[in-house]
Short mmCIF file of C-alpha atoms in Angstrom, two decimals:
data_model
loop_
_atom_site.label_atom_id
_atom_site.label_comp_id
_atom_site.label_asym_id
_atom_site.label_seq_id
_atom_site.Cartn_x
_atom_site.Cartn_y
_atom_site.Cartn_z
CA ARG A 1 88.08 88.04 103.37
CA LEU A 2 91.38 88.52 105.18
CA CYS A 3 92.08 91.84 103.48
CA ARG A 4 88.56 93.01 104.39
CA GLU A 5 89.17 92.11 108.05
CA LEU A 6 92.50 93.93 108.05
CA SER A 7 90.85 97.05 106.62
CA ASP A 8 87.93 96.84 109.04
CA CYS A 9 90.25 96.87 112.06
CA GLY A 10 92.36 99.74 110.67
CA SER A 11 95.46 97.64 110.09
CA ARG A 12 98.22 98.86 107.82
CA THR A 13 99.59 95.31 107.49
CA ARG A 14 100.92 94.53 104.04
CA LEU A 15 100.28 91.05 102.70
CA ALA A 16 102.60 89.82 99.96
CA TRP A 17 101.74 86.80 97.82
CA GLU A 18 104.86 85.40 96.19
CA LEU A 19 105.61 82.59 93.81
CA ALA A 20 106.53 80.02 96.41
CA ASP A 21 109.83 78.29 96.89
CA TYR A 22 108.44 75.81 99.41
CA GLY A 23 111.84 74.24 100.00
CA ARG A 24 113.15 77.55 101.38
CA LEU A 25 110.07 78.47 103.42
CA PRO A 26 111.34 77.09 106.77
CA GLU A 27 114.68 78.89 106.33
CA ARG A 28 112.98 82.18 105.43
CA LEU A 29 110.71 81.88 108.49
CA ARG A 30 113.66 81.17 110.80
CA LYS A 31 115.65 84.11 109.37
CA GLY A 32 112.70 86.47 109.83
CA ASP A 33 112.37 87.23 106.10
CA ILE A 34 108.69 86.36 106.42
CA ASP A 35 106.41 85.96 109.45
CA ILE A 36 103.87 83.41 108.22
CA GLY A 37 103.76 80.99 105.31
CA LEU A 38 101.05 78.83 103.81
CA LEU A 39 102.46 75.48 102.80
CA PRO A 40 100.62 72.84 100.77
CA ARG A 41 102.23 69.59 101.87
CA MET A 42 101.51 65.97 102.66
CA ALA A 43 103.09 66.52 106.11
CA PRO A 44 104.12 69.61 108.13
CA ALA A 45 107.46 71.25 107.39
CA ALA A 46 110.38 70.34 109.65
CA GLY A 47 112.10 73.02 111.72
CA VAL A 48 109.17 75.42 112.10
CA GLU A 49 105.87 75.39 113.93
CA SER A 50 102.76 74.67 111.92
CA GLU A 51 99.05 74.07 112.17
CA LEU A 52 96.85 72.23 109.69
CA LEU A 53 94.56 74.80 108.09
CA TYR A 54 92.46 72.28 106.17
CA GLU A 55 92.52 68.96 104.40
CA ASP A 56 90.73 68.30 101.14
CA ALA A 57 90.25 65.73 98.40
CA TYR A 58 91.60 66.29 94.90
CA VAL A 59 89.19 66.39 91.95
CA ALA A 60 89.53 66.56 88.18
CA VAL A 61 88.33 69.85 86.66
CA ALA A 62 87.52 70.97 83.12
CA ARG A 63 85.50 73.68 81.43
CA SER A 64 81.76 73.51 81.89
CA SER A 65 80.15 71.26 79.28
CA HIS A 66 83.45 69.52 78.47
CA PRO A 67 82.43 66.63 76.17
CA ARG A 68 84.64 64.06 77.94
CA PHE A 69 83.21 64.92 81.39
CA LYS A 70 79.64 63.90 80.56
CA GLY A 71 78.77 60.64 82.25
CA GLY A 72 82.01 60.32 84.20
CA MET A 73 85.65 59.84 83.38
CA ASP A 74 87.73 56.69 83.51
CA ILE A 75 91.50 56.56 83.84
CA ASP A 76 92.05 56.18 80.08
CA ALA A 77 90.06 59.36 79.39
CA PHE A 78 92.02 61.13 82.16
CA CYS A 79 95.29 60.20 80.44
CA ALA A 80 94.06 61.01 76.92
CA MET A 81 93.26 64.65 77.63
CA PRO A 82 95.91 67.40 77.77
CA HIS A 83 96.71 68.56 81.30
CA VAL A 84 97.43 71.95 82.86
CA VAL A 85 99.56 71.91 86.02
CA LEU A 86 100.39 74.43 88.70
CA GLY A 87 104.01 75.50 89.13
CA GLN A 88 107.25 76.02 87.33
CA SER A 89 108.72 72.62 88.15
CA ARG A 90 107.75 69.21 89.47
CA SER A 91 105.46 69.06 92.49
CA ILE A 92 104.52 66.39 95.00
CA LEU A 93 101.05 66.34 93.43
CA ASP A 94 102.40 65.87 89.90
CA ASP A 95 104.79 63.18 91.10
CA SER A 96 101.96 61.37 92.93
CA ILE A 97 99.72 61.47 89.86
CA ASP A 98 102.47 60.34 87.49
CA GLN A 99 103.62 57.53 89.81
CA THR A 100 100.03 56.31 90.20
CA LEU A 101 99.60 56.25 86.44
CA ALA A 102 103.03 54.65 85.84
CA ARG A 103 102.17 51.75 88.20
CA ARG A 104 99.34 51.00 85.76
CA GLY A 105 101.53 51.43 82.68
CA LEU A 106 99.93 54.78 81.85
CA SER A 107 101.05 58.39 81.47
CA ARG A 108 99.53 61.79 80.76
CA GLN A 109 100.55 64.72 78.60
CA VAL A 110 101.16 67.98 80.44
CA GLN A 111 100.43 70.71 77.93
CA ALA A 112 100.95 73.80 80.09
CA ALA A 113 102.32 74.87 83.47
CA VAL A 114 101.11 78.11 85.03
CA THR A 115 101.64 79.81 88.39
CA THR A 116 98.11 80.40 89.77
CA PHE A 117 94.75 78.67 89.95
CA SER A 118 93.15 81.66 88.21
CA GLN A 119 95.55 81.24 85.27
CA MET A 120 94.69 77.55 85.18
CA THR A 121 90.99 78.37 85.19
CA ASP A 122 91.34 80.86 82.32
CA LEU A 123 93.23 78.29 80.26
CA LEU A 124 90.84 75.44 81.10
CA ALA A 125 87.78 77.56 80.29
CA SER A 126 88.93 78.00 76.68
CA THR A 127 90.41 74.55 75.90
CA ASP A 128 89.70 70.83 76.23
CA ALA A 129 92.49 70.46 78.80
CA ILE A 130 91.87 69.21 82.32
CA ALA A 131 93.60 69.75 85.66
CA VAL A 132 93.60 68.45 89.21
CA PHE A 133 92.46 70.90 91.92
CA PRO A 134 91.76 70.61 95.61
CA GLN A 135 87.98 70.31 95.88
CA ARG A 136 87.70 73.55 97.85
CA VAL A 137 89.47 75.46 95.07
CA ALA A 138 87.31 73.77 92.43
CA ARG A 139 84.17 74.97 94.24
CA HIS A 140 85.50 78.53 94.04
CA TYR A 141 85.58 78.27 90.23
CA ALA A 142 82.31 76.31 89.86
CA ASP A 143 80.80 79.03 87.66
CA VAL A 144 83.21 78.13 84.81
CA LEU A 145 84.58 74.67 85.71
CA ASP A 146 82.96 71.31 86.32
CA ALA A 147 84.54 68.94 88.82
CA MET A 148 84.39 65.19 89.23
CA PRO A 149 86.16 62.57 91.32
CA LEU A 150 89.50 61.34 90.06
CA PRO A 151 89.50 57.84 88.54
CA PHE A 152 92.20 56.79 91.06
CA GLU A 153 93.14 57.45 94.68
CA LEU A 154 95.51 60.21 95.78
CA PRO A 155 96.61 61.35 99.22
CA SER A 156 94.55 64.31 100.40
CA TYR A 157 95.57 67.93 99.93
CA ARG A 158 96.72 69.57 103.15
CA LEU A 159 97.41 73.26 103.70
CA TYR A 160 99.50 74.27 106.70
CA VAL A 161 100.04 77.66 108.32
CA CYS A 162 103.74 77.83 109.29
CA TRP A 163 105.72 80.20 111.51
CA ASP A 164 108.91 80.41 113.51
CA THR A 165 108.78 80.21 117.32
CA ARG A 166 110.00 83.83 117.59
CA SER A 167 106.58 84.88 116.22
CA ASN A 168 104.79 83.42 119.26
CA ALA A 169 105.61 86.64 121.15
CA ASP A 170 104.44 89.00 118.38
CA GLU A 171 100.79 89.98 118.95
CA ALA A 172 100.28 91.14 115.35
CA VAL A 173 101.60 87.87 113.93
CA LEU A 174 99.52 85.90 116.44
CA TRP A 175 96.39 87.82 115.36
CA LEU A 176 97.16 87.17 111.68
CA ARG A 177 97.85 83.48 112.29
CA HIS A 178 94.59 83.06 114.24
CA ALA A 179 92.68 84.95 111.52
CA LEU A 180 94.15 82.68 108.82
CA VAL A 181 93.17 79.59 110.80
CA ARG A 182 89.65 80.88 111.47
CA LEU A 183 89.06 81.92 107.85
CA GLY A 184 90.73 78.82 106.44
CA ARG A 185 88.55 76.51 108.49
CA ALA A 186 85.33 78.34 107.66
CA PRO A 187 83.12 76.67 105.04
CA ALA A 188 84.32 77.58 101.56
#
């Protein structure tokens, strides 16, 4: 939707989606390497301005008609299935899941790590693996994935729009930031 809006208003703005190094995002914003960042975090990043775009619950997802999803899923079934995770290394989400399971003397087997939700969806659609998605993302893939509540509590997913204070004087960046907030808060 954002690209459509940019085209409709005649903008020649170039959006670049990169494999994120979230730890370096505040530094890159301060240096002017990037103007705006989207940061999935439990809390806003320090050292830059930010606004909560949306907050969402996490859900378990698997291919439609997954045999273990019929009739619900308990924590033992969650642990027994292979998992697909997002990212090249550990994440706050993965750590939260693994710590929650470890407190109960349980663990899960991560079978694959990929870099995008669409890659996860392709992999899930053709295997018996499961994953954990923000509910809003799961709804986007509802044509191929089923979703259900997790069998344990997790902190909610939060997505922040982040920028450096120098961008507050840049009308183009302000427009983009406001568009991201408006589109991000619209019903999914």
